Tab-separated table of C-alpha atoms in Angstrom:
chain	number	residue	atom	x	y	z
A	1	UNK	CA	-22.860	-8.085	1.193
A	2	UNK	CA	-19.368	-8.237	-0.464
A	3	UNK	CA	-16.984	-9.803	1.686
A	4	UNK	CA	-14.538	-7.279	3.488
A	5	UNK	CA	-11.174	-8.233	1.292
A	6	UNK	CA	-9.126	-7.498	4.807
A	7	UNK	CA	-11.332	-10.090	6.987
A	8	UNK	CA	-10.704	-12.825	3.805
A	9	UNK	CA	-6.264	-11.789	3.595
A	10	UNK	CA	-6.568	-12.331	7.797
A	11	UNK	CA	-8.318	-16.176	7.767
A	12	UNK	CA	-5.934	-17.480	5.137
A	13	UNK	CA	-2.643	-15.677	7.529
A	14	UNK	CA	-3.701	-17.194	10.314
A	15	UNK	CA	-4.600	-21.157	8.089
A	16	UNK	CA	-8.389	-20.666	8.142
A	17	UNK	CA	-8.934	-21.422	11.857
A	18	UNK	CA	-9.480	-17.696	13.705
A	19	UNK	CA	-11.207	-15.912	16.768
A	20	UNK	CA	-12.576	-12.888	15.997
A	21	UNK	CA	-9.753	-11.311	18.511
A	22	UNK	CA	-6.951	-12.773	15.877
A	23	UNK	CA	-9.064	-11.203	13.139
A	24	UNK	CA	-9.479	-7.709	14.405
A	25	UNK	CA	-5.850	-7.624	15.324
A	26	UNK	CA	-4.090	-8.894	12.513
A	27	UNK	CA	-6.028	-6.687	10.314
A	28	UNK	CA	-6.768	-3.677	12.902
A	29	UNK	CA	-10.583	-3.738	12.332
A	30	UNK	CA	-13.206	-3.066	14.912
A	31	UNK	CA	-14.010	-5.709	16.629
A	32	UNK	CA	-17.760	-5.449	15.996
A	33	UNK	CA	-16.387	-5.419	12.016
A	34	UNK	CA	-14.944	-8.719	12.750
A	35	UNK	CA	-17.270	-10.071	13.552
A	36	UNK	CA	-19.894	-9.069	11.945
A	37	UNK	CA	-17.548	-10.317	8.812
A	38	UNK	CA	-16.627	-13.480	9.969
A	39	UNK	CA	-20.181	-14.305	10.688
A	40	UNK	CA	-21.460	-13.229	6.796
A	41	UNK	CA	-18.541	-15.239	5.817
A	42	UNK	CA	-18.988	-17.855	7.624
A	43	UNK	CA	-22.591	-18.498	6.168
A	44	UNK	CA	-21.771	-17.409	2.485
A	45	UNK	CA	-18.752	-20.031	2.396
A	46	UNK	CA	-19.501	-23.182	4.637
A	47	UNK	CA	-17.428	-22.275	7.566
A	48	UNK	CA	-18.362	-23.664	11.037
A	49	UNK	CA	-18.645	-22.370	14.462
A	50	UNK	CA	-16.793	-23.710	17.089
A	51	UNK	CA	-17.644	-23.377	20.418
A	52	UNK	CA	-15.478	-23.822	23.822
A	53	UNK	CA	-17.006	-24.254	26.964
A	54	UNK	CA	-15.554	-21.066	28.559
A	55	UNK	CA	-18.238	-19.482	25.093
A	56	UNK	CA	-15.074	-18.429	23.134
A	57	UNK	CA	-16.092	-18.913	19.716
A	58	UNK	CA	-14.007	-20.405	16.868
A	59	UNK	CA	-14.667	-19.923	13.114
A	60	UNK	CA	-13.521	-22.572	10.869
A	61	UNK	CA	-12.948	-21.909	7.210
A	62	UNK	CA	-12.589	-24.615	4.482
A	63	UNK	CA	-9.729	-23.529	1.960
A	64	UNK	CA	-11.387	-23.477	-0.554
A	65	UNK	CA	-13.812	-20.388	0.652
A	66	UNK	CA	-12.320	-17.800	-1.871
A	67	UNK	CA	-13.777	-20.396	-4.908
A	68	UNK	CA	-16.897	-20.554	-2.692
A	69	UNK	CA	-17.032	-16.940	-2.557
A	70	UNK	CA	-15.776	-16.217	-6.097
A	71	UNK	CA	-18.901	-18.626	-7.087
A	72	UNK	CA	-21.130	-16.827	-5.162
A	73	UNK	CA	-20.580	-12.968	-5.616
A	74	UNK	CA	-20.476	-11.593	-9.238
A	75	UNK	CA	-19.146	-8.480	-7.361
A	76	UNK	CA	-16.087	-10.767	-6.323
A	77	UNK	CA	-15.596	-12.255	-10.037
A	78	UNK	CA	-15.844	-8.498	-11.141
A	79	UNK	CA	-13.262	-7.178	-9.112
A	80	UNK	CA	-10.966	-9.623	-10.360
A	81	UNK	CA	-11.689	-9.456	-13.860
A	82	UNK	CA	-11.409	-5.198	-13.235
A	83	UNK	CA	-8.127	-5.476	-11.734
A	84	UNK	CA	-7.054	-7.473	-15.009
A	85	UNK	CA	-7.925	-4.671	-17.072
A	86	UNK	CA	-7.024	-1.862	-14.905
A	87	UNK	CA	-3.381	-2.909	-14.577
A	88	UNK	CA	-3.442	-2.736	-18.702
A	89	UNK	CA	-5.437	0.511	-18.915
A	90	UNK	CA	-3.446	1.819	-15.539
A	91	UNK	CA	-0.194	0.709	-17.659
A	92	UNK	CA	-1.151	2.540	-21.018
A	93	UNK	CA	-2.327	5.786	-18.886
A	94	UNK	CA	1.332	5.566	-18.270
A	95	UNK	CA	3.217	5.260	-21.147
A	96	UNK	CA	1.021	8.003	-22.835
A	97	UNK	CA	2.190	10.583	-21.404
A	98	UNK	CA	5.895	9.700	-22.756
A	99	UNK	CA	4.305	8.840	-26.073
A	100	UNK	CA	2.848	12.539	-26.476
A	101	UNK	CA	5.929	13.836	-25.385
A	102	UNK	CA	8.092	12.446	-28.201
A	103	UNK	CA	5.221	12.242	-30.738
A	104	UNK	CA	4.676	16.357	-29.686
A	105	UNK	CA	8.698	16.995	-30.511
A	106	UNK	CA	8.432	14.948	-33.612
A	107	UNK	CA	5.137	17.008	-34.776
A	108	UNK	CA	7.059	20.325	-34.143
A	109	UNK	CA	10.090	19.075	-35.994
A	110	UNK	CA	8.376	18.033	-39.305
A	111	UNK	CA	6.468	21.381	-39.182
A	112	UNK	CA	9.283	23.504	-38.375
A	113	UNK	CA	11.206	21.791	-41.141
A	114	UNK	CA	8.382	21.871	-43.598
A	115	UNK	CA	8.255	25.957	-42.829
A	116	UNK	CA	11.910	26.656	-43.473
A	117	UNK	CA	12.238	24.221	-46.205
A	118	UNK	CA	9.124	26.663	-47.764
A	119	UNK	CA	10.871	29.929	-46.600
A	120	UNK	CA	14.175	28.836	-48.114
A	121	UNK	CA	12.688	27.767	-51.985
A	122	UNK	CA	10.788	31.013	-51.773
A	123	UNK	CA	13.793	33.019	-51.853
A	124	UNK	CA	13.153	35.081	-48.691
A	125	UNK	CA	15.482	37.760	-47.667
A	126	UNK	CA	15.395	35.798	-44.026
A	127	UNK	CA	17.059	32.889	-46.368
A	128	UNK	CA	20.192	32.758	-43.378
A	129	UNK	CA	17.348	32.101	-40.459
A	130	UNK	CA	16.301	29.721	-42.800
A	131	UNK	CA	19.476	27.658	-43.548
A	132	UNK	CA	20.094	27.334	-39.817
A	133	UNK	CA	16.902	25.314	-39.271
A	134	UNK	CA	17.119	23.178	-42.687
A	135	UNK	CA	21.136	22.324	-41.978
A	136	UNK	CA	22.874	22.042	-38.947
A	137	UNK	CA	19.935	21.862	-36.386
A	138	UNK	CA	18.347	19.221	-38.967
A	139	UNK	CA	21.111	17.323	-39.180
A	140	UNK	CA	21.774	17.222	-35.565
A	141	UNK	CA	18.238	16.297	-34.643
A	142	UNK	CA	17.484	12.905	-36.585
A	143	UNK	CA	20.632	11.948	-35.585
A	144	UNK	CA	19.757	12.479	-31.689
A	145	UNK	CA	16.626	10.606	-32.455
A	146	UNK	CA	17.447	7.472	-34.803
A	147	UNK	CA	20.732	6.694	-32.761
A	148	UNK	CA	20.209	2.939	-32.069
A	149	UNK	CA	21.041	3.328	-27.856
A	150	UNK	CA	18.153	6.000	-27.998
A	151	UNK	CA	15.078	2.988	-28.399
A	152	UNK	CA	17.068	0.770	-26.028
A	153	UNK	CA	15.297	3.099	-22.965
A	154	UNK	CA	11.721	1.931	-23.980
A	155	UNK	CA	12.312	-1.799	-23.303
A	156	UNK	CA	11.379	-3.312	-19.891
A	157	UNK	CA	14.711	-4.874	-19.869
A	158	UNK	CA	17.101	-1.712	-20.526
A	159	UNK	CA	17.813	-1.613	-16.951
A	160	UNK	CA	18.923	-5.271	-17.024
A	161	UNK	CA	20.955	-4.440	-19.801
A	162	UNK	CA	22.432	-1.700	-18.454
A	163	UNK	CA	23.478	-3.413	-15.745
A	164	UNK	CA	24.960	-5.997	-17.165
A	165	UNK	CA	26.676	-3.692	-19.071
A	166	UNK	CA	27.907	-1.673	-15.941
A	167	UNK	CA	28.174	-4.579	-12.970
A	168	UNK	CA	29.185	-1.201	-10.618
A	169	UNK	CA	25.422	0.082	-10.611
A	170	UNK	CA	23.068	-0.218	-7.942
A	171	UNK	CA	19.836	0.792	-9.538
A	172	UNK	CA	17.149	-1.991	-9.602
A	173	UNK	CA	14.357	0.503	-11.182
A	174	UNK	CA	12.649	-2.190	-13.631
A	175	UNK	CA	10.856	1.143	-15.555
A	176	UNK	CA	11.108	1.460	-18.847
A	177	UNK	CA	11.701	4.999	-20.428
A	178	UNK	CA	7.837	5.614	-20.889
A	179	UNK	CA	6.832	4.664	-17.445
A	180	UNK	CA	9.983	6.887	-16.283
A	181	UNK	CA	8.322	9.881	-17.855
A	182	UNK	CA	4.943	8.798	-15.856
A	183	UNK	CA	7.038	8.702	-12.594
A	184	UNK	CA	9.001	12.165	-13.461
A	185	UNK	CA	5.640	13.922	-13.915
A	186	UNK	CA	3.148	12.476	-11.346
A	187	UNK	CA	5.507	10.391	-9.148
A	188	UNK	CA	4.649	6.678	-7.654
A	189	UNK	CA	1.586	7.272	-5.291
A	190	UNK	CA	1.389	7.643	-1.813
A	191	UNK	CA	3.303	5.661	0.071
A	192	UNK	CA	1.684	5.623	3.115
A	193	UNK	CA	-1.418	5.449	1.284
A	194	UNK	CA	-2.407	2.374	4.176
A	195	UNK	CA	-0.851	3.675	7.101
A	196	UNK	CA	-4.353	3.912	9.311
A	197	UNK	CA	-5.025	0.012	8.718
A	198	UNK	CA	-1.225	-0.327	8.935
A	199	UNK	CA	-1.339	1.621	12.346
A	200	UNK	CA	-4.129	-0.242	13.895
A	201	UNK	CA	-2.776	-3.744	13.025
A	202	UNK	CA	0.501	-2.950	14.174
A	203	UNK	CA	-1.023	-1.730	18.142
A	204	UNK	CA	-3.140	-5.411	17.471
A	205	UNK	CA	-0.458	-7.303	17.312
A	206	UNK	CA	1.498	-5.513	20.080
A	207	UNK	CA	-1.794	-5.909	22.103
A	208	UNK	CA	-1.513	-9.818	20.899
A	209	UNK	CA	2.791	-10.131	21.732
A	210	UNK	CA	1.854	-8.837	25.448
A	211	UNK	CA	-0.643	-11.371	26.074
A	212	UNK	CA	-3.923	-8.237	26.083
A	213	UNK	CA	-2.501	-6.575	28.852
A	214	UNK	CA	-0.635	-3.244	27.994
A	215	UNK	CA	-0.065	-0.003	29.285
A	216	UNK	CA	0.086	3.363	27.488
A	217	UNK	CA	3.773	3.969	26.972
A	218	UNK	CA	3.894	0.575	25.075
A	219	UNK	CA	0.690	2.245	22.444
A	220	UNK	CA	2.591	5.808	22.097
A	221	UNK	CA	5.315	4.749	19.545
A	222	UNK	CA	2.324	3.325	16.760
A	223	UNK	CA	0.207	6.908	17.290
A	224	UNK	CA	0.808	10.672	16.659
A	225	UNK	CA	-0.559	12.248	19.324
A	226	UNK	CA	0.049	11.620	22.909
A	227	UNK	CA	-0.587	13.237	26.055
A	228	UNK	CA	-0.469	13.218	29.973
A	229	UNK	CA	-3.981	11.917	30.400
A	230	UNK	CA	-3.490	9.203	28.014
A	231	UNK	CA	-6.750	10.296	26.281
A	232	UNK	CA	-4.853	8.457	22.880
A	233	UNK	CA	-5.667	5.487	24.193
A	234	UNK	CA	-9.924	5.965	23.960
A	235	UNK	CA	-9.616	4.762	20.480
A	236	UNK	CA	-7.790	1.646	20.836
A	237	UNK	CA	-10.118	0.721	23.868
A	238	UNK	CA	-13.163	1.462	21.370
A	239	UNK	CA	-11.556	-0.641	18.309
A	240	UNK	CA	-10.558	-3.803	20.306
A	241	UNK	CA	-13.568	-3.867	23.062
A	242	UNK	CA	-10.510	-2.908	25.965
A	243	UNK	CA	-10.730	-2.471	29.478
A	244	UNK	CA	-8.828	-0.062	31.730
A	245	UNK	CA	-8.059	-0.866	35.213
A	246	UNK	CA	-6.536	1.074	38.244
A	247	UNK	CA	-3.451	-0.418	40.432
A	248	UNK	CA	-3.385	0.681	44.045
A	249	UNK	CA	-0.723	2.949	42.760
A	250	UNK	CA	-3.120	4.750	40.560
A	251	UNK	CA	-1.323	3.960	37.676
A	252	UNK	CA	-3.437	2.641	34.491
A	253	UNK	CA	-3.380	-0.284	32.479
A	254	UNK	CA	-5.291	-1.243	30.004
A	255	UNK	CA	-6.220	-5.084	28.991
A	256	UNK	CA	-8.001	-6.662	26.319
A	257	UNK	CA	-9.919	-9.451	26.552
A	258	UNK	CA	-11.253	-10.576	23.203
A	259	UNK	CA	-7.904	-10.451	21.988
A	260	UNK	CA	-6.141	-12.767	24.375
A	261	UNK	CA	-8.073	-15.607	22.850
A	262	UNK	CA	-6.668	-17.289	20.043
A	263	UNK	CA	-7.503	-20.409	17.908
A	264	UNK	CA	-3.990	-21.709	17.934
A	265	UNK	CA	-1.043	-21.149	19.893
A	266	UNK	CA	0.892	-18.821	17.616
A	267	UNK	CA	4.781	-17.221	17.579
A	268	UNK	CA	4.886	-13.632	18.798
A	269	UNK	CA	5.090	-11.242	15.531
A	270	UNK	CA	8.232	-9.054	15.339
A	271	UNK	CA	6.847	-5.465	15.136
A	272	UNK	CA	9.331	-2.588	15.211
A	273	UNK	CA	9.618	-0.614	17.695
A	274	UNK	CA	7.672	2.480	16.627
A	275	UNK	CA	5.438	3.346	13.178
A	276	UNK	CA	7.469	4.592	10.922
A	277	UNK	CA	6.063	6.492	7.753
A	278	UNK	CA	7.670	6.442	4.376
A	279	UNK	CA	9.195	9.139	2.489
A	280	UNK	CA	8.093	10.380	-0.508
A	281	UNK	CA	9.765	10.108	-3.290
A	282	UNK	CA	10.202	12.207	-6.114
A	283	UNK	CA	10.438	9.746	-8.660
A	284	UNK	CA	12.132	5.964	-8.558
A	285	UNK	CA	13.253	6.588	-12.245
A	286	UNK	CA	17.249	6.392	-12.255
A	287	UNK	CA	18.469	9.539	-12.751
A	288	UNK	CA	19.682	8.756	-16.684
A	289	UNK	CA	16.398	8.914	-17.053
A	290	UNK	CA	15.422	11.782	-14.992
A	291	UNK	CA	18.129	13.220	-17.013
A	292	UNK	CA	16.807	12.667	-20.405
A	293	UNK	CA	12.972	13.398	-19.732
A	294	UNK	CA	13.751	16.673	-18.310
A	295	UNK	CA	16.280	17.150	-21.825
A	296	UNK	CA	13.215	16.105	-23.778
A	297	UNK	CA	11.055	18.461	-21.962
A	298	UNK	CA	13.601	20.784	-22.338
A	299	UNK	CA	13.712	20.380	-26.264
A	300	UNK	CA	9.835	20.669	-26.439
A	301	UNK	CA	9.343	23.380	-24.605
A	302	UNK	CA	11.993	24.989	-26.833
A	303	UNK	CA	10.686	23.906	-30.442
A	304	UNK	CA	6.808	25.422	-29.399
A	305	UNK	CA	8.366	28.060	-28.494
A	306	UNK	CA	10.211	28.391	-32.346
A	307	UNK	CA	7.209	27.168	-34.022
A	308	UNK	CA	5.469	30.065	-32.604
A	309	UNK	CA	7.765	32.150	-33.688
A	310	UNK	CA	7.398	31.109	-37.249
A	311	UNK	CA	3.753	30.637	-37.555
A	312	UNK	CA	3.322	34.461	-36.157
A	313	UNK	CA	2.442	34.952	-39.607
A	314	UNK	CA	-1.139	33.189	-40.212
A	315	UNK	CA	-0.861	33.110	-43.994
A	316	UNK	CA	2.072	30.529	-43.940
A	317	UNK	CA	-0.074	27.954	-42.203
A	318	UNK	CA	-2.713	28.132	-44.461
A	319	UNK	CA	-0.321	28.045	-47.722
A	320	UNK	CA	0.828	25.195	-46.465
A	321	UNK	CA	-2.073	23.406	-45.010
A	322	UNK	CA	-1.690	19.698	-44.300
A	323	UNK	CA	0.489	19.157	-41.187
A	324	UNK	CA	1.397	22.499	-40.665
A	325	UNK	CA	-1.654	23.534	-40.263
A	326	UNK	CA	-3.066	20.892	-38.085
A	327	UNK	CA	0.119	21.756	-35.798
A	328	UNK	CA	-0.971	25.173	-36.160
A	329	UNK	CA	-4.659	24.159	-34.894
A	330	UNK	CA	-3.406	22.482	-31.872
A	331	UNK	CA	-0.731	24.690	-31.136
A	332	UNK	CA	-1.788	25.732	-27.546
A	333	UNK	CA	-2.305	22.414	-26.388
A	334	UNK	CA	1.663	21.385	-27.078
A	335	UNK	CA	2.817	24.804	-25.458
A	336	UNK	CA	0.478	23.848	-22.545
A	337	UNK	CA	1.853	20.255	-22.186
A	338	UNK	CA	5.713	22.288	-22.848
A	339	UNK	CA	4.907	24.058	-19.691
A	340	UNK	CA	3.189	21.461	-18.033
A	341	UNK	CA	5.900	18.976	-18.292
A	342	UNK	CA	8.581	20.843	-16.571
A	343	UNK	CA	6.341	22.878	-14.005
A	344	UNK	CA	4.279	19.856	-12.890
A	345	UNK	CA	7.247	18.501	-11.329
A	346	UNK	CA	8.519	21.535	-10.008
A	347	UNK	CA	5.870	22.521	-8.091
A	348	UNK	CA	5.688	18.399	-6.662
A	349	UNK	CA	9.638	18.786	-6.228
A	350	UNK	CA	8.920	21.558	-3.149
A	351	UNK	CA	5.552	20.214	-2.115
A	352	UNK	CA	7.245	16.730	-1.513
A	353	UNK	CA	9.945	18.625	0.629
A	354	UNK	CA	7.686	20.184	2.943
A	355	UNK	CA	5.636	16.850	3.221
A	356	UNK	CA	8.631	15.321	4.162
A	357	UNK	CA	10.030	17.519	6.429
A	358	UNK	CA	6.505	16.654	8.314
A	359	UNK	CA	7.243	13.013	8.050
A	360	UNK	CA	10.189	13.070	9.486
A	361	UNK	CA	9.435	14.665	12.769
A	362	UNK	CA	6.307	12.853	13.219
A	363	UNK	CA	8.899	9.993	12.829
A	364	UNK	CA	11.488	11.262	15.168
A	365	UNK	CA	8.593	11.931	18.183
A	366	UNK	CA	7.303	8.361	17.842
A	367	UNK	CA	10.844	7.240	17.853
A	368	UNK	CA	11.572	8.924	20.993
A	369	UNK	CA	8.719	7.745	22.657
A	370	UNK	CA	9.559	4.138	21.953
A	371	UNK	CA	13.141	5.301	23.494
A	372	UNK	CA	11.665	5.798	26.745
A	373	UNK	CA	9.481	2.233	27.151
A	374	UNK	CA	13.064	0.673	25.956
A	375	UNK	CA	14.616	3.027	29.183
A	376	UNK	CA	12.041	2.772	31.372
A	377	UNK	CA	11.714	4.523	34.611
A	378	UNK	CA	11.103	2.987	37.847
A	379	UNK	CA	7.474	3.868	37.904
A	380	UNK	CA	7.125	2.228	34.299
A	381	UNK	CA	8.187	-0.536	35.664
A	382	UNK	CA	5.823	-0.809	38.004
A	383	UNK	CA	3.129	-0.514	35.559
A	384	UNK	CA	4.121	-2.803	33.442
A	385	UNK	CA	4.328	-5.680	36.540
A	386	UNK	CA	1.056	-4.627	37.248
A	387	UNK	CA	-0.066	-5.102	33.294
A	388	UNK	CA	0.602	-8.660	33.492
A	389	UNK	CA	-1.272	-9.378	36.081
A	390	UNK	CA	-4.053	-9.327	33.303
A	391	UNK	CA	-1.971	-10.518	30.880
A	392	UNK	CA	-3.091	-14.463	29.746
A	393	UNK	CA	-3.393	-16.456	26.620
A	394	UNK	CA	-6.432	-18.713	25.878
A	395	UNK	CA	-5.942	-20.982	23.423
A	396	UNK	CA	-9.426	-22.756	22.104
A	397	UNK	CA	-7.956	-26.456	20.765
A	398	UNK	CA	-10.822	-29.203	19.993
A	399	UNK	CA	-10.661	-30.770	23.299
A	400	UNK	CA	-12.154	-27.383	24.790
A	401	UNK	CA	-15.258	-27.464	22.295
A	402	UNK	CA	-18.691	-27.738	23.772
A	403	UNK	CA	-20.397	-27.572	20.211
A	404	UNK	CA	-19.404	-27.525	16.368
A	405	UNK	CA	-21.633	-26.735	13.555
A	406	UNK	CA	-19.609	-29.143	11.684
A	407	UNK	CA	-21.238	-32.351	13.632
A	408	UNK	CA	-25.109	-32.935	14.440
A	409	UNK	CA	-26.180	-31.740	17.644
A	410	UNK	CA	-27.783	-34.899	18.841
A	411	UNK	CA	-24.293	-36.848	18.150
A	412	UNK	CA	-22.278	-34.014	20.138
A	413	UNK	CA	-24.443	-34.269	23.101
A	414	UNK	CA	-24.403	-37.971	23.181
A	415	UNK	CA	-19.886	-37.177	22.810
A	416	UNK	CA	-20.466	-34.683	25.693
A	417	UNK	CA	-22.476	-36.911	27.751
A	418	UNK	CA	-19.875	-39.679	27.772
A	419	UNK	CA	-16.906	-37.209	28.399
A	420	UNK	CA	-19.012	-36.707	31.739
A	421	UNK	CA	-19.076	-39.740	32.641
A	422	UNK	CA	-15.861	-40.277	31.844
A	423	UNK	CA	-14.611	-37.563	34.298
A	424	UNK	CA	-17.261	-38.968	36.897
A	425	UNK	CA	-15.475	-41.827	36.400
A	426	UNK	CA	-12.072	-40.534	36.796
A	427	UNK	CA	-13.263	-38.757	39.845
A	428	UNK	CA	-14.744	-41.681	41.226
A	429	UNK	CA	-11.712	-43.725	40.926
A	430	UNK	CA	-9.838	-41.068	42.317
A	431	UNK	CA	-11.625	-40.659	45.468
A	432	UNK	CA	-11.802	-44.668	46.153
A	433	UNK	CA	-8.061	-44.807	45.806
A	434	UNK	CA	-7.674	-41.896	48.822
């Protein structure tokens, strides 16, 4: 079984010593996940159990476990090696779509030129139509494209550049001009593409930071739906093995038991005070470049739409043959990407506004539900005293052990024999002294 890559990120936060109530919070797994995981990892990489005398158990990771692993799994060495390449392929996926933009608008351009330069030698009447395309719109046009600022947008560094060039900018977009036309079509992903795992490991720790003892109101800000009979809550008690209990009030609280143990005594995490989803944006290319890829699609968009116009006669492609004719042959596909280019984004453009709008009140209701735990009512209170009546920490340090796979058994029950005596002793001493 390939190890769970959120189970391996948790044991090296927390410096290779975890519970599985540490694990299952930090990365908001199941508990039953956990430790299923930690017990396949465990036995794949040479980690040890460690068990207190209370039965908390301990696992125990040497750091080197990712080289164990890595040795192990050819899945493991795989994904690696895949990620390598995908962030090259991922990177020229990219950049295509800016290279057949240009290459498109230079294709149309030499075959638009290579048709009027033919219609004006053959002495046409249409020699004025002609004249227009072979002088002051081909004059114009290599100029746009040979100026020397012009390749300056498809270095990595231009925005560095720029900068330095204009200290009064605040732009730190790192994309070059090709990625920029990636980002104007398609956008940057999802950004809340982890917000369940986020979600759930954000309520762990909050679980964690009030010692496994909370009550509803103190959930509601990290989930979307809430309601009077705090039927929300089911799936938190179901992920983290929890516990509600009734105060003679009737009130509820809810504690968790598994994740009040811990293999070291930790800091509290800062969490904020509600889950807050991200914005989409429409693109993080600056807007010069916004500005010029939506120019460029402009300019494509208008040369297929001239080169139509002039190859409405079929007998001029074939006359010419070479690369007028392979234009010719492929001349849907550049009027498709013409339309593409500006519509795809379009259509995102609204779609990401209504998305948004979403967002945001999802945000605000979560926001005002953290506003009333930070105003809490008299009868919040009261739940919340209650709460930490449940509310402990158990920290498992060595001198709580019972047994360790990392020693022989024989040798730890001769150890635990003598610390008996030892407190026999103690007692012994203690009671001849009265």
């Amino acid at each position: 079984m390939t190890p769970n890559p959120q189970i391996v990120k948790s044991i090296k936060q927390l410096d290779y010593r975890v519970t599985v109530g540490e694990v299952s919070a930090i990365a908001g797994l199941e508990i039953n996940i956990a430790q299923q995981g930690l017990l396949a990892l465990a036995a794949d990489a040479g980690g040890h159990l460690q068990v207190a005398e209370s039965g908390d158990v301990v696992y125990l990771f040497p750091k080197n476990f990712l080289g164990i692993l890595r040795n192990k799994y050819w899945q493991l060495r795989w994904q690696e090696w895949w990620g390598k390449v995908w962030k090259v392929l991922f990177y020229l996926i990219r950049v295509s779509f800016g290279i057949v933009l240009i290459a498109s608008i230079i294709l149309m351009l030499l075959a638009i030129a290579a048709i009027v330069i033919a219609i004006s030698s053959s002495g046409r009447d249409d020699d004025d139509r002609g004249g227009s395309f072979g002088g002051g719109g081909m004059i114009f046009l290599p100029r746009f494209w040979i100026g020397p600022d012009f390749f300056w947008w498809f270095y990595p560094d231009y925005n560095s550049r720029r900068r330095q060039r204009r200290k009064t900018t605040t732009d730190d977009n790192q994309m070059n001009f090709l990625e920029a036309v990636y980002s104007f079509l398609f956008g940057d992903g999802n950004p809340n593409a982890d917000l369940e795992e986020t979600r759930y490991a954000t309520i762990g720790q909050a679980i964690q930071n009030n010692d496994g003892a909370v009550v509803a109101e103190q959930i509601a800000p990290y989930v979307d739906r809430t309601d009077a009979d705090e039927d929300y809550m089911i799936p938190v008690l179901a992920r983290f093995n929890g516990y509600p209990e009734v105060s003679p009030e009737g009130e509820i609280i809810y504690y968790f038991p598994e994740l009040q143990v811990m293999a070291n005594r930790r800091q509290k995490r800062a969490l904020p005070n509600y889950l807050q989803e991200q914005l989409w944006r429409f693109t993080q290319a600056n807007s010069s470049q916004k500005m010029l890829a939506i120019g460029l699609g402009g300019v494509n968009l208008i040369l297929a739409l001239v080169l139509g116009s002039l190859l409405q006669d079929p007998s001029i492609a074939v006359q010419l043959g070479g690369l007028v004719a392979f234009v010719n042959s492929i001349y849907g596909v550049l009027v498709g990407y013409g339309i593409a280019f500006l519509a795809i984004p379009l259509i995102r453009y609204f779609w990401i506004q209504g998305r948004n709008q979403k967002i945001s009140t999802r945000n605000q209701a979560r926001e005002s539900r953290a506003n009333i735990l930070q105003q809490a009512s008299d009868s919040l209170k009261q739940k919340l005293l209650f709460a930490q009546q449940f509310a402990q920490q158990k920290v498992i340090s060595d001198r709580d052990l019972a047994y360790t796979t990392e020693d022989d058994l024989l040798d730890q029950n001769l150890q635990n024999a003598d610390k008996i005596d030892a407190q026999w002793q103690q007692r012994l001493e203690s009671n001849s002294s009265d």
